[in-house]
PDB file of C-alpha atoms in Angstrom:
ATOM      1  CA  ASN A1228      11.235  24.001   3.240  1.00 55.00           C
ATOM      2  CA  ALA A1229       8.300  22.200   1.600  1.00 68.00           C
ATOM      3  CA  GLY A1230      10.190  19.037   0.574  1.00 91.00           C
ATOM      4  CA  VAL A1231       8.053  16.941  -1.783  1.00 94.00           C
ATOM      5  CA  THR A1232       4.612  18.310  -2.616  1.00 95.00           C
ATOM      6  CA  GLN A1233       1.879  16.283  -4.327  1.00 96.00           C
ATOM      7  CA  THR A1234      -1.458  17.378  -5.707  1.00 96.00           C
ATOM      8  CA  PRO A1235      -4.290  16.565  -5.529  1.00 96.00           C
ATOM      9  CA  LYS A1236      -4.592  14.910  -2.127  1.00 95.00           C
ATOM     10  CA  PHE A1237      -7.858  13.146  -3.005  1.00 96.00           C
ATOM     11  CA  GLN A1238      -9.517  12.408  -6.338  1.00 96.00           C
ATOM     12  CA  VAL A1239     -12.437  10.321  -7.526  1.00 97.00           C
ATOM     13  CA  LEU A1240     -12.496   9.381 -11.193  1.00 96.00           C
ATOM     14  CA  LYS A1241     -14.918   7.500 -13.386  1.00 97.00           C
ATOM     15  CA  THR A1242     -13.606   4.586 -15.406  1.00 97.00           C
ATOM     16  CA  GLY A1243     -12.090   5.860 -18.625  1.00 97.00           C
ATOM     17  CA  GLN A1244     -11.388   9.387 -17.396  1.00 97.00           C
ATOM     18  CA  SER A1245      -7.877  10.792 -17.479  1.00 96.00           C
ATOM     19  CA  MET A1246      -5.986  12.789 -14.918  1.00 96.00           C
ATOM     20  CA  THR A1247      -2.502  13.907 -13.952  1.00 97.00           C
ATOM     21  CA  LEU A1248      -0.930  13.729 -10.512  1.00 98.00           C
ATOM     22  CA  GLN A1249       1.528  16.533  -9.944  1.00 97.00           C
ATOM     23  CA  CYS A1250       4.709  16.334  -7.892  1.00 97.00           C
ATOM     24  CA  ALA A1251       7.335  18.952  -7.140  1.00 97.00           C
ATOM     25  CA  GLN A1252      10.432  18.946  -4.939  1.00 96.00           C
ATOM     26  CA  ASP A1253      12.457  21.914  -3.810  1.00 94.00           C
ATOM     27  CA  MET A1254      15.595  20.068  -2.667  1.00 92.00           C
ATOM     28  CA  ASN A1255      17.431  20.140  -5.999  1.00 91.00           C
ATOM     29  CA  HIS A1256      17.375  16.339  -6.226  1.00 91.00           C
ATOM     30  CA  ASN A1257      18.122  14.550  -9.468  1.00 90.00           C
ATOM     31  CA  SER A1258      16.157  11.366  -8.853  1.00 90.00           C
ATOM     32  CA  MET A1259      12.396  11.242  -8.518  1.00 94.00           C
ATOM     33  CA  TYR A1260       9.938   8.364  -8.211  1.00 95.00           C
ATOM     34  CA  TRP A1261       6.288   7.438  -8.388  1.00 97.00           C
ATOM     35  CA  TYR A1262       5.024   4.568  -6.231  1.00 96.00           C
ATOM     36  CA  ARG A1263       1.632   3.091  -5.567  1.00 97.00           C
ATOM     37  CA  GLN A1264       0.676   1.556  -2.255  1.00 95.00           C
ATOM     38  CA  ASP A1265      -2.009  -1.095  -1.977  1.00 93.00           C
ATOM     39  CA  PRO A1266      -3.106  -2.982   1.150  1.00 84.00           C
ATOM     40  CA  GLY A1267      -0.836  -5.914   1.940  1.00 76.00           C
ATOM     41  CA  MET A1268       1.459  -5.215  -1.005  1.00 77.00           C
ATOM     42  CA  GLY A1269       3.785  -2.511   0.230  1.00 83.00           C
ATOM     43  CA  LEU A1270       4.970   0.129  -2.214  1.00 91.00           C
ATOM     44  CA  ARG A1271       5.508  -0.752  -5.838  1.00 92.00           C
ATOM     45  CA  LEU A1272       7.504   1.403  -8.201  1.00 92.00           C
ATOM     46  CA  ILE A1273       5.586   2.716 -11.210  1.00 96.00           C
ATOM     47  CA  TYR A1274       8.193   4.934 -12.879  1.00 95.00           C
ATOM     48  CA  TYR A1275      11.345   6.689 -11.877  1.00 92.00           C
ATOM     49  CA  SER A1276      13.508   9.447 -13.264  1.00 93.00           C
ATOM     50  CA  ALA A1277      17.238   9.431 -12.598  1.00 89.00           C
ATOM     51  CA  SER A1278      17.655  12.967 -13.885  1.00 89.00           C
ATOM     52  CA  GLU A1279      15.888  15.724 -15.760  1.00 91.00           C
ATOM     53  CA  GLY A1280      14.706  14.518 -19.129  1.00 89.00           C
ATOM     54  CA  THR A1281      15.039  10.787 -18.409  1.00 92.00           C
ATOM     55  CA  THR A1282      12.434   8.301 -17.254  1.00 95.00           C
ATOM     56  CA  ASP A1283      12.391   4.529 -16.756  1.00 93.00           C
ATOM     57  CA  LYS A1284       9.722   1.946 -16.063  1.00 94.00           C
ATOM     58  CA  GLY A1285       9.398   0.367 -12.655  1.00 91.00           C
ATOM     59  CA  GLU A1286       7.546  -2.760 -11.595  1.00 89.00           C
ATOM     60  CA  VAL A1287       4.010  -1.707 -12.569  1.00 95.00           C
ATOM     61  CA  PRO A1288       4.114   0.882 -15.399  1.00 97.00           C
ATOM     62  CA  ASN A1289       1.139  -0.316 -17.445  1.00 96.00           C
ATOM     63  CA  GLY A1290      -1.637   2.267 -17.686  1.00 96.00           C
ATOM     64  CA  TYR A1291       0.596   5.161 -16.653  1.00 98.00           C
ATOM     65  CA  ASN A1292       2.765   7.762 -18.301  1.00 97.00           C
ATOM     66  CA  VAL A1293       5.191  10.216 -16.735  1.00 97.00           C
ATOM     67  CA  SER A1294       6.839  13.502 -17.603  1.00 97.00           C
ATOM     68  CA  ARG A1295       9.983  14.989 -16.117  1.00 96.00           C
ATOM     69  CA  LEU A1296       9.871  18.422 -17.682  1.00 86.00           C
ATOM     70  CA  ASN A1297      12.401  20.002 -15.347  1.00 95.00           C
ATOM     71  CA  LYS A1298      14.439  19.142 -12.294  1.00 94.00           C
ATOM     72  CA  ARG A1299      11.693  20.082  -9.844  1.00 96.00           C
ATOM     73  CA  GLU A1300       8.624  18.428 -11.323  1.00 97.00           C
ATOM     74  CA  PHE A1301       7.668  14.834 -12.113  1.00 97.00           C
ATOM     75  CA  SER A1302       4.064  14.187 -13.107  1.00 97.00           C
ATOM     76  CA  LEU A1303       2.129  10.921 -13.404  1.00 98.00           C
ATOM     77  CA  ARG A1304      -0.691  10.612 -15.911  1.00 98.00           C
ATOM     78  CA  LEU A1305      -3.491   8.090 -16.113  1.00 97.00           C
ATOM     79  CA  GLU A1306      -4.784   8.198 -19.671  1.00 93.00           C
ATOM     80  CA  SER A1307      -7.837   5.975 -19.175  1.00 96.00           C
ATOM     81  CA  ALA A1308      -8.419   5.206 -15.518  1.00 96.00           C
ATOM     82  CA  ALA A1309      -9.439   1.694 -14.459  1.00 97.00           C
ATOM     83  CA  PRO A1310     -10.771   0.471 -11.084  1.00 97.00           C
ATOM     84  CA  SER A1311      -7.497  -1.476 -10.659  1.00 96.00           C
ATOM     85  CA  GLN A1312      -5.742   1.886 -10.421  1.00 97.00           C
ATOM     86  CA  THR A1313      -7.567   2.737  -7.212  1.00 97.00           C
ATOM     87  CA  SER A1314      -4.663   3.211  -4.836  1.00 97.00           C
ATOM     88  CA  VAL A1315      -2.569   5.640  -2.852  1.00 96.00           C
ATOM     89  CA  TYR A1316       0.139   7.228  -4.954  1.00 98.00           C
ATOM     90  CA  PHE A1317       3.375   8.539  -3.520  1.00 96.00           C
ATOM     91  CA  CYS A1318       5.947  10.723  -5.166  1.00 97.00           C
ATOM     92  CA  ALA A1319       9.485  10.690  -3.799  1.00 94.00           C
ATOM     93  CA  SER A1320      12.861  12.225  -4.485  1.00 93.00           C
ATOM     94  CA  ARG A1321      16.321  11.035  -3.535  1.00 88.00           C
ATOM     95  CA  GLY A1322      19.251  13.052  -2.275  1.00 77.00           C
ATOM     96  CA  GLY A1323      21.066  13.813   0.952  1.00 66.00           C
ATOM     97  CA  MET A1324      24.442  12.415   1.983  1.00 63.00           C
ATOM     98  CA  ALA A1325      25.774  10.146  -0.748  1.00 61.00           C
ATOM     99  CA  GLY A1326      22.387  10.456  -2.413  1.00 63.00           C
ATOM    100  CA  ASN A1327      20.934   7.808  -0.164  1.00 72.00           C
ATOM    101  CA  THR A1328      18.065   9.510   1.594  1.00 80.00           C
ATOM    102  CA  ILE A1329      14.656   9.283   0.016  1.00 86.00           C
ATOM    103  CA  TYR A1330      11.958  11.840   0.813  1.00 90.00           C
ATOM    104  CA  PHE A1331       8.272  11.134   0.273  1.00 92.00           C
ATOM    105  CA  GLY A1332       5.288  13.314  -0.396  1.00 94.00           C
ATOM    106  CA  GLU A1333       2.135  12.932   1.675  1.00 92.00           C
ATOM    107  CA  GLY A1334       0.328  10.826  -0.890  1.00 94.00           C
ATOM    108  CA  SER A1335      -2.590  11.146  -3.303  1.00 96.00           C
ATOM    109  CA  TRP A1336      -5.662   9.003  -2.674  1.00 96.00           C
ATOM    110  CA  LEU A1337      -7.233   8.008  -5.982  1.00 97.00           C
ATOM    111  CA  THR A1338     -10.505   6.133  -6.340  1.00 97.00           C
ATOM    112  CA  VAL A1339     -11.706   4.954  -9.750  1.00 97.00           C
ATOM    113  CA  VAL A1340     -15.381   3.998  -9.867  1.00 97.00           C
TER     114      VAL A1340
ATOM    115  CA  LYS O 431      14.098 -11.282  -8.403  1.00 84.00           C
ATOM    116  CA  GLN O 432      14.522  -9.621  -5.039  1.00 88.00           C
ATOM    117  CA  GLU O 433      11.693 -10.174  -2.580  1.00 92.00           C
ATOM    118  CA  VAL O 434      11.383  -8.378   0.739  1.00 95.00           C
ATOM    119  CA  THR O 435       9.245  -9.832   3.504  1.00 95.00           C
ATOM    120  CA  GLN O 436       8.193  -8.395   6.832  1.00 96.00           C
ATOM    121  CA  ILE O 437       6.729 -10.603   9.527  1.00 92.00           C
ATOM    122  CA  PRO O 438       4.531 -10.109  11.460  1.00 91.00           C
ATOM    123  CA  ALA O 439       2.127  -7.928   9.540  1.00 93.00           C
ATOM    124  CA  ALA O 440       0.834  -6.453  12.793  1.00 95.00           C
ATOM    125  CA  LEU O 441       2.115  -6.266  16.350  1.00 96.00           C
ATOM    126  CA  SER O 442       0.550  -4.954  19.560  1.00 97.00           C
ATOM    127  CA  VAL O 443       2.634  -4.382  22.692  1.00 96.00           C
ATOM    128  CA  PRO O 444       2.189  -2.574  26.011  1.00 97.00           C
ATOM    129  CA  GLU O 445       4.015   0.687  26.537  1.00 97.00           C
ATOM    130  CA  GLY O 446       7.568   0.320  27.813  1.00 97.00           C
ATOM    131  CA  GLU O 447       8.362  -2.951  26.096  1.00 96.00           C
ATOM    132  CA  ASN O 448      11.451  -3.410  23.953  1.00 97.00           C
ATOM    133  CA  LEU O 449      10.528  -4.891  20.590  1.00 96.00           C
ATOM    134  CA  VAL O 450      12.067  -6.189  17.379  1.00 96.00           C
ATOM    135  CA  LEU O 451      10.685  -5.851  13.875  1.00 97.00           C
ATOM    136  CA  ASN O 452      11.956  -8.213  11.211  1.00 97.00           C
ATOM    137  CA  CYS O 453      12.799  -7.780   7.542  1.00 98.00           C
ATOM    138  CA  SER O 454      14.114 -10.518   5.268  1.00 97.00           C
ATOM    139  CA  PHE O 455      15.293 -10.368   1.657  1.00 97.00           C
ATOM    140  CA  THR O 456      16.071 -13.112  -0.840  1.00 96.00           C
ATOM    141  CA  ASP O 457      19.034 -11.612  -2.727  1.00 92.00           C
ATOM    142  CA  SER O 458      21.973 -10.676  -0.509  1.00 90.00           C
ATOM    143  CA  ALA O 459      23.644  -8.463  -3.152  1.00 88.00           C
ATOM    144  CA  ILE O 460      22.110  -5.290  -1.786  1.00 91.00           C
ATOM    145  CA  TYR O 461      23.589  -1.796  -1.872  1.00 90.00           C
ATOM    146  CA  ASN O 462      21.834  -0.620   1.274  1.00 90.00           C
ATOM    147  CA  LEU O 463      18.741  -1.151   3.394  1.00 94.00           C
ATOM    148  CA  GLN O 464      16.440   1.486   4.851  1.00 93.00           C
ATOM    149  CA  TRP O 465      13.808   1.489   7.537  1.00 96.00           C
ATOM    150  CA  PHE O 466      10.860   3.849   7.194  1.00 95.00           C
ATOM    151  CA  ARG O 467       7.979   4.906   9.389  1.00 96.00           C
ATOM    152  CA  GLN O 468       4.531   5.641   7.972  1.00 94.00           C
ATOM    153  CA  ASP O 469       1.800   7.292  10.006  1.00 94.00           C
ATOM    154  CA  PRO O 470      -1.833   6.826   8.899  1.00 89.00           C
ATOM    155  CA  GLY O 471      -2.691   9.036   5.949  1.00 85.00           C
ATOM    156  CA  LYS O 472       0.892  10.224   5.586  1.00 87.00           C
ATOM    157  CA  GLY O 473       3.943   9.578   3.499  1.00 88.00           C
ATOM    158  CA  LEU O 474       7.014   7.642   4.589  1.00 91.00           C
ATOM    159  CA  THR O 475       9.759   9.068   6.778  1.00 92.00           C
ATOM    160  CA  SER O 476      13.236   7.581   6.647  1.00 90.00           C
ATOM    161  CA  LEU O 477      14.430   6.336  10.056  1.00 95.00           C
ATOM    162  CA  LEU O 478      17.711   4.560   9.477  1.00 94.00           C
ATOM    163  CA  LEU O 479      19.853   3.591   6.524  1.00 91.00           C
ATOM    164  CA  ILE O 480      22.434   0.801   6.668  1.00 93.00           C
ATOM    165  CA  GLN O 481      25.044   0.500   3.956  1.00 90.00           C
ATOM    166  CA  SER O 482      25.872  -3.020   2.783  1.00 90.00           C
ATOM    167  CA  SER O 483      29.265  -2.796   4.516  1.00 91.00           C
ATOM    168  CA  GLN O 484      27.735  -1.865   7.866  1.00 93.00           C
ATOM    169  CA  ARG O 485      26.325  -4.104  10.571  1.00 94.00           C
ATOM    170  CA  GLU O 486      24.120  -1.628  12.403  1.00 95.00           C
ATOM    171  CA  GLN O 487      22.939   1.929  12.761  1.00 95.00           C
ATOM    172  CA  THR O 488      21.497   3.690  15.784  1.00 96.00           C
ATOM    173  CA  SER O 489      19.309   6.725  16.243  1.00 94.00           C
ATOM    174  CA  GLY O 490      17.956   7.448  19.709  1.00 96.00           C
ATOM    175  CA  ARG O 491      15.834   4.496  20.842  1.00 97.00           C
ATOM    176  CA  LEU O 492      16.108   2.827  17.435  1.00 97.00           C
ATOM    177  CA  ASN O 493      18.752   0.357  16.382  1.00 97.00           C
ATOM    178  CA  ALA O 494      18.809  -1.348  13.008  1.00 97.00           C
ATOM    179  CA  SER O 495      21.017  -4.320  12.237  1.00 97.00           C
ATOM    180  CA  LEU O 496      21.932  -5.957   8.965  1.00 97.00           C
ATOM    181  CA  ASP O 497      23.103  -9.502   8.257  1.00 96.00           C
ATOM    182  CA  LYS O 498      23.578  -9.730   4.516  1.00 93.00           C
ATOM    183  CA  SER O 499      24.669 -13.347   4.493  1.00 92.00           C
ATOM    184  CA  SER O 500      21.416 -14.489   6.051  1.00 95.00           C
ATOM    185  CA  GLY O 501      19.304 -11.904   4.240  1.00 96.00           C
ATOM    186  CA  ARG O 502      17.934 -10.324   7.391  1.00 97.00           C
ATOM    187  CA  SER O 503      17.577  -6.979   9.083  1.00 98.00           C
ATOM    188  CA  THR O 504      15.995  -6.101  12.385  1.00 97.00           C
ATOM    189  CA  LEU O 505      14.716  -2.841  13.814  1.00 97.00           C
ATOM    190  CA  TYR O 506      14.961  -2.733  17.579  1.00 97.00           C
ATOM    191  CA  ILE O 507      12.820  -0.193  19.434  1.00 97.00           C
ATOM    192  CA  ALA O 508      13.716   0.334  23.071  1.00 97.00           C
ATOM    193  CA  ALA O 509      11.227   1.395  25.726  1.00 97.00           C
ATOM    194  CA  SER O 510       8.327   1.690  23.295  1.00 97.00           C
ATOM    195  CA  GLN O 511       5.877   4.594  23.583  1.00 97.00           C
ATOM    196  CA  PRO O 512       2.352   5.116  22.212  1.00 97.00           C
ATOM    197  CA  GLY O 513       3.847   7.678  19.840  1.00 97.00           C
ATOM    198  CA  ASP O 514       5.789   4.852  18.193  1.00 97.00           C
ATOM    199  CA  SER O 515       2.516   3.438  16.855  1.00 97.00           C
ATOM    200  CA  ALA O 516       2.810   3.441  13.067  1.00 97.00           C
ATOM    201  CA  THR O 517       3.599   1.146  10.165  1.00 96.00           C
ATOM    202  CA  TYR O 518       7.278   0.336   9.741  1.00 97.00           C
ATOM    203  CA  LEU O 519       8.597  -0.589   6.315  1.00 96.00           C
ATOM    204  CA  CYS O 520      11.976  -1.793   5.195  1.00 96.00           C
ATOM    205  CA  ALA O 521      13.335  -1.322   1.697  1.00 94.00           C
ATOM    206  CA  VAL O 522      16.442  -2.560  -0.086  1.00 93.00           C
ATOM    207  CA  ARG O 523      18.368  -0.885  -2.863  1.00 90.00           C
ATOM    208  CA  MET O 524      20.151  -3.190  -5.244  1.00 84.00           C
ATOM    209  CA  ASP O 525      23.634  -2.606  -6.613  1.00 68.00           C
ATOM    210  CA  SER O 526      22.864  -1.645 -10.154  1.00 57.00           C
ATOM    211  CA  SER O 527      19.677   0.250  -9.726  1.00 64.00           C
ATOM    212  CA  TYR O 528      18.246   3.384  -8.203  1.00 71.00           C
ATOM    213  CA  LYS O 529      15.148   1.396  -7.347  1.00 78.00           C
ATOM    214  CA  LEU O 530      13.993   0.578  -3.851  1.00 86.00           C
ATOM    215  CA  ILE O 531      12.152  -2.670  -3.200  1.00 90.00           C
ATOM    216  CA  PHE O 532       9.780  -2.450  -0.253  1.00 92.00           C
ATOM    217  CA  GLY O 533       8.407  -4.949   2.183  1.00 94.00           C
ATOM    218  CA  SER O 534       4.705  -4.769   2.952  1.00 93.00           C
ATOM    219  CA  GLY O 535       5.320  -3.361   6.435  1.00 94.00           C
ATOM    220  CA  THR O 536       4.591  -4.190  10.064  1.00 96.00           C
ATOM    221  CA  ARG O 537       1.767  -2.235  11.697  1.00 95.00           C
ATOM    222  CA  LEU O 538       2.787  -1.504  15.293  1.00 97.00           C
ATOM    223  CA  LEU O 539       0.413  -0.521  18.086  1.00 97.00           C
ATOM    224  CA  VAL O 540       1.875   0.477  21.433  1.00 97.00           C
ATOM    225  CA  ARG O 541      -0.870   0.402  24.079  1.00 97.00           C
ATOM    226  CA  PRO O 542      -0.732   2.929  26.944  1.00 95.00           C
TER     227      PRO O 542
END
């Protein structure tokens, strides 16, 4: 059981380049999330998807776009990367008893130079 | 706007000590509160979840309490071990949202 899988694990981008972070879960969960984690700031929600085909903005959506093409996959795209987007990105999905348990991927370390 | 605070940011204790990690939140209208563990270079693992109607939850050497009226939760770790060294984060879920709001975490080091 793979749980939540993120790719790539590490990426270095130049300012202005674009890239997509991929996330897939195999637990048949409806809800999926993208967070970023910065030192001293905890995790901040970028976007979330309550179900297939729906997405909503979180706390820090500027500079990002997302796609929930099917129930398994939720991707995060940086159209024009900026140094301020250097961070660790976590994908998560929510399910379990009463839909309360949240499962995280291992993270994607992104550096924008 | 809900704010979640964890103090201290870092804690170092000798092996075997019982310890308490603190989490406070400004809006008491929460749906539930979760405690997570994060090992270096890894994602978060859920430890305990407390519903808003509950006062505490226990799992092994871990006990989490919730006092909504005062906006506080504690994570008690009994007989700490070096393997408990990690960052511990709390997160609250509000009534009308699927969103989780995280504290910035407490980095725990248990010294052998």
